[in-house]
Amino acid sequence: MLTTFFSMFQIFRDIATNEEGNIEKELETELMSKNAQVLQKVDDKIDELSDRLKSIEASISKLSKSNDDSKIDESAPTTYLISPESKKKSKLQHVFRNVSNFMMGVHYFSEWEDFFNVQWRMSVIHHNDHLGVFVFCQPIAPTDQWSIRMKLEFKVIGPTENVVSRTWERCYQSKDGWGFSKFLEWEDMEEWHLVNGNLIVEVHGEILETTGLGREKMRRFDESQKDVSDVILVVRDSKFYVSKMFLASQSSVLKVLLLGSFSESKQSEVTLNGVDPDDFQYFLEVLYGEPAIDDTTVEGVALLADMYDAPTVIRKCEEFLLGKSEKDLEKKLEIATRCNLKKLKEMCESELSFIRLMDD
């Protein structure tokens, strides 16, 4: 009897041991599975970061005229292309009401809008049985002689995406308007483009070049600075004598460009295409500690600060727009959105929401 009891005890103990072993194996298998999942997520994240780095490196390498194995002429200038997002673009949109009642030969205008130190507005006119569309400009701080070369796309937008579009490139040298006097036949406009008697007109603009819009310079970056500079940045017909190390300490993009392993870092001159010389002058002045930000310069400077990833200049632009700027909230929000000024964007959105709430 006792033998039978011990035999049964041995059987139960073996069963318990086996169950415990199975539980341990299950726990070990589950733990290994979770570790594998975590490791897979880490690997995926590493792959994602690796892909992003490769993409960045590929983009930067496109800026170089030659690869690392090429022979470099250190005396030859090189070119750095500006990204499309940093171009000076603007958009005017206006709803002209009761267009069928417009008098022949009379311009009907939209409100003035401020883009990059220049005010813009458009007009439509009933001209010789045609719809004419024009754009006028008015610099905020012009000199005696000024010019603005623009690329413009005019659009008349009807219902069901019925759009008529025409492009125009023009150099403005006065406050006169330029555009199309016969953009669209009047009857076609009335039949296909009016919505409840109203007409939607858009003009997409890109400032290609300006002269005579800058104010007096606070700091010189010309040949007088040659003895304290080690690189020349060429912006259109202007040369800026600057220090590589100083610019690299202020801008991650310029650091890669001027101190990286690409051909630009070996050149004595680097050309920056698509950059406005006046804006670049003010950008450098702010980098060097000058109070160069005001309502006529802040938009162009903020654009370059965002493009070159220059946190000091970004902060100063944002502080000015939050405190001293007299631009309206809509314009501030536009600059904040385009130049990634988060605090300014939050402030503008909050105040605009409050205003809308009060209006309701």
Coordinates of C-alpha atoms in Angstrom, one line a residue:
M1 CA 0.0 0.0 0.0
L2 CA 2.8 2.4 0.9
T3 CA 4.6 1.4 -2.2
T4 CA 1.5 2.2 -4.2
F5 CA 1.2 5.6 -2.5
F6 CA 4.9 6.5 -3.3
S7 CA 4.4 5.4 -6.9
M8 CA 1.4 7.7 -7.2
F9 CA 3.3 10.5 -5.6
Q10 CA 6.1 10.0 -8.0
I11 CA 3.7 10.1 -10.9
F12 CA 2.0 13.4 -9.7
R13 CA 5.4 14.9 -9.1
D14 CA 6.6 14.1 -12.6
I15 CA 3.4 15.5 -14.0
A16 CA 3.9 18.7 -12.0
T17 CA 7.5 18.9 -13.1
N18 CA 6.5 18.5 -16.7
E19 CA 3.8 21.1 -16.3
E20 CA 6.2 23.5 -14.7
G21 CA 8.7 22.8 -17.5
N22 CA 6.1 23.4 -20.1
I23 CA 5.1 26.7 -18.4
E24 CA 8.7 27.8 -18.3
K25 CA 9.1 26.9 -21.9
E26 CA 5.9 28.8 -22.8
L27 CA 7.1 31.8 -20.8
E28 CA 10.6 31.6 -22.5
T29 CA 9.0 31.3 -25.9
E30 CA 6.7 34.3 -25.3
L31 CA 9.5 36.4 -24.0
M32 CA 11.7 35.5 -27.0
S33 CA 8.8 36.4 -29.2
K34 CA 8.3 39.8 -27.6
N35 CA 12.1 40.5 -27.7
A36 CA 12.0 39.6 -31.4
Q37 CA 9.2 42.0 -31.9
V38 CA 11.1 44.8 -30.1
L39 CA 14.2 44.1 -32.0
Q40 CA 12.3 44.1 -35.3
K41 CA 10.8 47.5 -34.4
V42 CA 14.3 48.8 -33.6
D43 CA 15.6 47.4 -36.9
D44 CA 12.8 49.0 -38.8
K45 CA 13.5 52.3 -37.1
I46 CA 17.2 52.0 -37.9
D47 CA 16.3 51.2 -41.5
E48 CA 14.0 54.2 -41.7
L49 CA 16.7 56.5 -40.3
S50 CA 19.3 55.0 -42.6
D51 CA 17.0 55.6 -45.6
R52 CA 16.4 59.2 -44.6
L53 CA 20.2 59.8 -44.1
K54 CA 20.9 58.2 -47.5
S55 CA 18.2 60.5 -49.0
I56 CA 19.7 63.6 -47.4
E57 CA 23.2 62.6 -48.5
A58 CA 22.0 62.0 -52.1
S59 CA 20.3 65.4 -52.1
I60 CA 23.4 67.1 -50.8
S61 CA 25.7 65.2 -53.2
K62 CA 23.6 66.6 -56.1
L63 CA 24.8 70.0 -55.2
S64 CA 28.4 69.1 -55.9
K65 CA 29.9 69.5 -59.3
S66 CA 32.2 66.6 -58.9
N67 CA 32.4 63.6 -56.6
D68 CA 35.2 62.9 -54.0
D69 CA 37.4 61.1 -56.6
S70 CA 37.3 64.1 -59.0
K71 CA 40.1 66.5 -59.3
I72 CA 39.0 69.8 -57.7
D73 CA 40.1 73.2 -59.0
E74 CA 40.1 75.2 -55.7
S75 CA 40.1 78.5 -57.5
A76 CA 37.0 77.8 -59.6
P77 CA 33.6 79.0 -58.3
T78 CA 30.8 76.4 -57.7
T79 CA 27.1 76.7 -57.6
Y80 CA 24.6 75.9 -54.8
L81 CA 21.0 75.6 -56.1
I82 CA 18.2 76.9 -53.9
S83 CA 15.3 74.6 -53.1
P84 CA 11.9 75.3 -54.8
E85 CA 10.2 75.9 -51.4
S86 CA 12.4 78.9 -50.7
K87 CA 11.5 80.9 -53.8
K88 CA 9.6 84.1 -53.3
K89 CA 6.1 83.1 -54.3
S90 CA 2.8 84.8 -53.7
K91 CA -0.9 84.3 -54.4
L92 CA -3.6 86.8 -54.9
Q93 CA -7.2 85.7 -54.9
H94 CA -10.3 87.9 -55.1
V95 CA -14.0 87.5 -55.7
F96 CA -15.3 90.2 -58.0
R97 CA -19.1 90.6 -57.4
N98 CA -21.9 91.5 -59.8
V99 CA -19.4 91.4 -62.7
S100 CA -22.2 91.6 -65.4
N101 CA -22.9 95.1 -64.2
F102 CA -19.3 96.4 -64.6
M103 CA -19.0 99.6 -66.6
M104 CA -17.1 99.4 -69.9
G105 CA -13.5 100.6 -69.6
V106 CA -13.4 100.9 -65.8
H107 CA -10.9 99.0 -63.6
Y108 CA -12.3 97.2 -60.6
F109 CA -9.6 96.4 -58.0
S110 CA -8.9 94.0 -55.2
E111 CA -7.3 95.1 -51.9
W112 CA -3.6 95.7 -51.6
E113 CA -1.6 92.7 -50.2
D114 CA 1.9 92.7 -48.9
F115 CA 4.4 90.2 -50.3
F116 CA 8.2 90.5 -49.7
N117 CA 8.3 94.3 -49.1
V118 CA 6.0 94.9 -52.1
Q119 CA 2.3 95.6 -52.2
W120 CA 0.2 93.9 -54.9
R121 CA -3.3 94.0 -56.1
M122 CA -5.2 93.0 -59.3
S123 CA -7.9 94.4 -61.4
V124 CA -10.4 93.3 -63.9
I125 CA -11.9 95.4 -66.7
H126 CA -14.7 95.1 -69.3
H127 CA -12.6 96.0 -72.4
N128 CA -13.9 95.7 -76.0
D129 CA -16.1 92.8 -75.3
H130 CA -13.3 91.0 -73.4
L131 CA -12.4 90.5 -69.8
G132 CA -9.0 92.1 -69.0
V133 CA -7.0 91.0 -66.0
F134 CA -4.0 93.0 -64.6
V135 CA -1.6 93.0 -61.7
F136 CA -0.3 96.3 -60.1
C137 CA 2.7 96.5 -57.7
Q138 CA 3.8 99.2 -55.3
P139 CA 7.1 98.8 -53.4
I140 CA 6.9 99.6 -49.7
A141 CA 10.3 101.2 -49.5
P142 CA 11.6 102.0 -53.0
T143 CA 14.6 104.1 -54.1
D144 CA 14.4 106.5 -57.0
Q145 CA 15.0 103.6 -59.5
W146 CA 13.6 100.2 -58.8
S147 CA 12.6 97.1 -60.7
I148 CA 10.8 93.9 -60.0
R149 CA 11.0 91.0 -62.4
M150 CA 8.0 88.7 -62.0
K151 CA 6.6 85.5 -63.4
L152 CA 2.8 85.6 -63.2
E153 CA 0.1 83.0 -63.8
F154 CA -3.4 84.4 -64.2
K155 CA -6.4 82.2 -63.5
V156 CA -10.2 82.7 -63.9
I157 CA -12.0 80.0 -62.0
G158 CA -15.5 78.9 -62.9
P159 CA -17.8 76.2 -61.5
T160 CA -16.9 72.5 -61.9
E161 CA -13.2 73.3 -62.1
N162 CA -13.6 75.3 -65.3
V163 CA -10.3 77.2 -65.3
V164 CA -8.7 79.5 -67.9
S165 CA -5.0 80.1 -67.3
R166 CA -2.4 82.3 -68.9
T167 CA 1.2 83.1 -67.9
W168 CA 3.2 86.3 -68.2
E169 CA 6.7 87.4 -67.3
R170 CA 7.3 91.1 -66.8
C171 CA 9.7 93.6 -65.2
Y172 CA 7.9 96.2 -63.2
Q173 CA 9.6 99.6 -63.1
S174 CA 6.6 101.7 -62.2
K175 CA 3.3 101.4 -60.5
D176 CA 1.5 100.7 -63.7
G177 CA -0.4 97.4 -64.1
W178 CA 0.5 94.7 -66.5
G179 CA -1.5 91.8 -67.7
F180 CA -4.0 90.7 -70.4
S181 CA -6.5 93.2 -71.9
K182 CA -8.2 90.4 -73.8
F183 CA -7.9 87.5 -71.3
L184 CA -11.3 86.0 -72.1
E185 CA -14.3 86.9 -74.3
W186 CA -16.9 88.7 -72.1
E187 CA -19.7 86.4 -73.3
D188 CA -17.8 83.3 -72.6
M189 CA -16.9 84.6 -69.1
E190 CA -20.5 85.3 -68.3
E191 CA -21.7 81.9 -69.6
W192 CA -19.0 79.6 -68.2
H193 CA -17.3 81.3 -65.3
L194 CA -19.7 83.4 -63.2
V195 CA -21.1 81.9 -60.0
N196 CA -24.2 83.8 -58.9
G197 CA -22.9 86.8 -60.8
N198 CA -19.5 86.7 -59.1
L199 CA -16.1 86.0 -60.7
I200 CA -13.1 84.3 -58.9
V201 CA -9.7 85.4 -60.1
E202 CA -6.3 84.2 -58.9
V203 CA -2.8 85.4 -59.7
H204 CA 0.1 83.2 -58.7
G205 CA 3.4 85.2 -58.7
E206 CA 7.0 84.5 -58.3
I207 CA 9.6 87.3 -57.7
L208 CA 12.5 86.5 -59.9
E209 CA 14.7 89.5 -59.3
T210 CA 14.5 92.9 -57.6
T211 CA 16.6 96.1 -57.6
G212 CA 16.4 99.3 -55.7
L213 CA 14.2 98.0 -52.9
G214 CA 16.8 97.7 -50.2
R215 CA 17.5 100.1 -47.4
E216 CA 21.0 101.3 -46.2
K217 CA 23.3 98.6 -45.2
M218 CA 24.3 98.2 -41.6
R219 CA 27.4 96.1 -42.2
R220 CA 29.8 95.6 -45.2
F221 CA 30.6 92.2 -46.6
D222 CA 32.6 93.6 -49.6
E223 CA 36.3 93.4 -50.5
S224 CA 37.1 95.5 -47.4
Q225 CA 36.5 92.3 -45.5
K226 CA 38.8 90.2 -47.6
D227 CA 41.5 89.9 -45.0
V228 CA 39.1 88.4 -42.4
S229 CA 37.2 86.1 -44.7
D230 CA 38.1 82.7 -46.3
V231 CA 35.2 82.2 -48.7
I232 CA 33.2 84.4 -51.1
L233 CA 29.5 83.8 -51.5
V234 CA 28.2 85.0 -54.8
V235 CA 24.6 86.0 -55.0
R236 CA 23.6 87.2 -58.4
D237 CA 26.0 90.2 -59.1
S238 CA 27.0 90.7 -55.5
K239 CA 29.9 89.1 -53.6
F240 CA 29.9 88.5 -49.9
Y241 CA 33.2 88.0 -48.1
V242 CA 32.5 85.9 -45.1
S243 CA 34.0 83.4 -42.6
K244 CA 33.3 79.7 -43.2
M245 CA 33.6 78.7 -39.5
F246 CA 31.3 81.5 -38.3
L247 CA 28.6 80.7 -40.9
A248 CA 29.0 77.0 -40.1
S249 CA 28.4 77.6 -36.4
Q250 CA 25.2 79.5 -37.2
S251 CA 23.6 77.3 -39.9
S252 CA 23.5 73.5 -40.3
V253 CA 23.0 73.8 -44.1
L254 CA 25.9 76.2 -44.6
K255 CA 28.0 73.9 -42.4
V256 CA 27.5 71.0 -44.7
L257 CA 28.0 73.2 -47.7
L258 CA 31.2 75.0 -46.6
L259 CA 32.8 72.3 -44.3
G260 CA 31.5 69.1 -45.7
S261 CA 33.2 66.5 -47.8
F262 CA 31.9 67.9 -51.1
S263 CA 33.5 70.1 -53.6
E264 CA 31.9 73.3 -52.3
S265 CA 34.0 73.1 -49.2
K266 CA 37.2 73.3 -51.3
Q267 CA 36.2 76.3 -53.4
S268 CA 37.1 79.9 -52.8
E269 CA 33.8 81.1 -54.3
V270 CA 30.4 79.5 -53.9
T271 CA 27.5 80.8 -56.0
L272 CA 24.0 80.8 -54.4
N273 CA 21.4 80.8 -57.2
G274 CA 17.8 82.0 -56.7
V275 CA 18.7 84.1 -53.6
D276 CA 17.9 87.8 -53.5
P277 CA 21.1 89.8 -52.7
D278 CA 19.2 92.3 -50.5
D279 CA 17.6 89.5 -48.5
F280 CA 21.0 87.8 -48.1
Q281 CA 22.6 91.0 -47.0
Y282 CA 20.0 91.4 -44.2
F283 CA 20.2 87.7 -43.3
L284 CA 24.0 88.1 -42.8
E285 CA 23.5 91.3 -40.9
V286 CA 21.3 89.5 -38.4
L287 CA 23.7 86.6 -38.1
Y288 CA 26.5 89.1 -37.3
G289 CA 24.3 90.8 -34.6
E290 CA 22.9 93.8 -36.4
P291 CA 19.3 94.9 -35.7
A292 CA 18.3 94.4 -39.4
I293 CA 14.8 93.0 -38.9
D294 CA 11.8 95.3 -39.5
D295 CA 8.5 95.0 -41.4
T296 CA 10.2 95.5 -44.7
T297 CA 12.9 92.8 -44.3
V298 CA 11.4 90.2 -42.0
E299 CA 9.7 88.1 -44.6
G300 CA 12.7 87.6 -46.8
V301 CA 15.1 87.1 -43.8
A302 CA 12.7 84.5 -42.3
L303 CA 12.6 82.6 -45.6
L304 CA 16.4 82.4 -45.8
A305 CA 16.7 81.5 -42.1
D306 CA 14.3 78.6 -42.5
M307 CA 16.0 77.5 -45.7
Y308 CA 19.5 77.5 -44.2
D309 CA 18.3 76.3 -40.8
A310 CA 19.8 79.2 -38.8
P311 CA 18.1 79.0 -35.4
T312 CA 19.4 82.4 -34.1
V313 CA 17.9 84.3 -37.1
I314 CA 14.7 82.2 -36.9
R315 CA 14.2 83.1 -33.3
K316 CA 14.9 86.9 -33.9
C317 CA 12.4 86.9 -36.8
E318 CA 9.7 85.2 -34.7
E319 CA 10.3 87.5 -31.7
F320 CA 9.9 90.6 -34.0
L321 CA 6.7 89.2 -35.5
L322 CA 5.3 88.3 -32.1
G323 CA 6.1 91.7 -30.6
K324 CA 7.0 94.7 -32.7
S325 CA 5.6 93.9 -36.2
E326 CA 2.6 95.9 -37.5
K327 CA 1.6 93.3 -40.1
D328 CA -1.9 92.0 -39.8
L329 CA -2.7 88.5 -38.3
E330 CA -3.4 86.9 -41.7
K331 CA 0.0 88.0 -43.0
K332 CA 1.8 86.9 -39.9
L333 CA 0.1 83.5 -40.1
E334 CA 1.2 83.2 -43.7
I335 CA 4.8 83.9 -42.8
A336 CA 4.6 81.6 -39.8
T337 CA 3.2 78.7 -41.9
R338 CA 5.7 79.1 -44.7
C339 CA 8.8 79.6 -42.5
N340 CA 7.9 77.1 -39.7
L341 CA 7.5 79.6 -36.9
K342 CA 5.6 77.5 -34.5
K343 CA 5.0 80.0 -31.6
L344 CA 3.9 82.7 -34.0
K345 CA 1.5 80.2 -35.8
E346 CA -0.1 79.2 -32.6
M347 CA -0.6 82.8 -31.5
C348 CA -2.1 83.8 -34.8
E349 CA -4.4 80.8 -35.0
S350 CA -5.6 81.4 -31.4
E351 CA -6.3 85.1 -32.0
L352 CA -8.0 84.5 -35.3
S353 CA -10.2 81.8 -33.8
F354 CA -11.1 84.2 -31.0
I355 CA -12.0 87.0 -33.5
R356 CA -14.2 84.6 -35.5
L357 CA -15.9 83.4 -32.3
M358 CA -16.7 87.0 -31.4
D359 CA -17.9 87.8 -34.9
D360 CA -20.3 84.8 -34.7

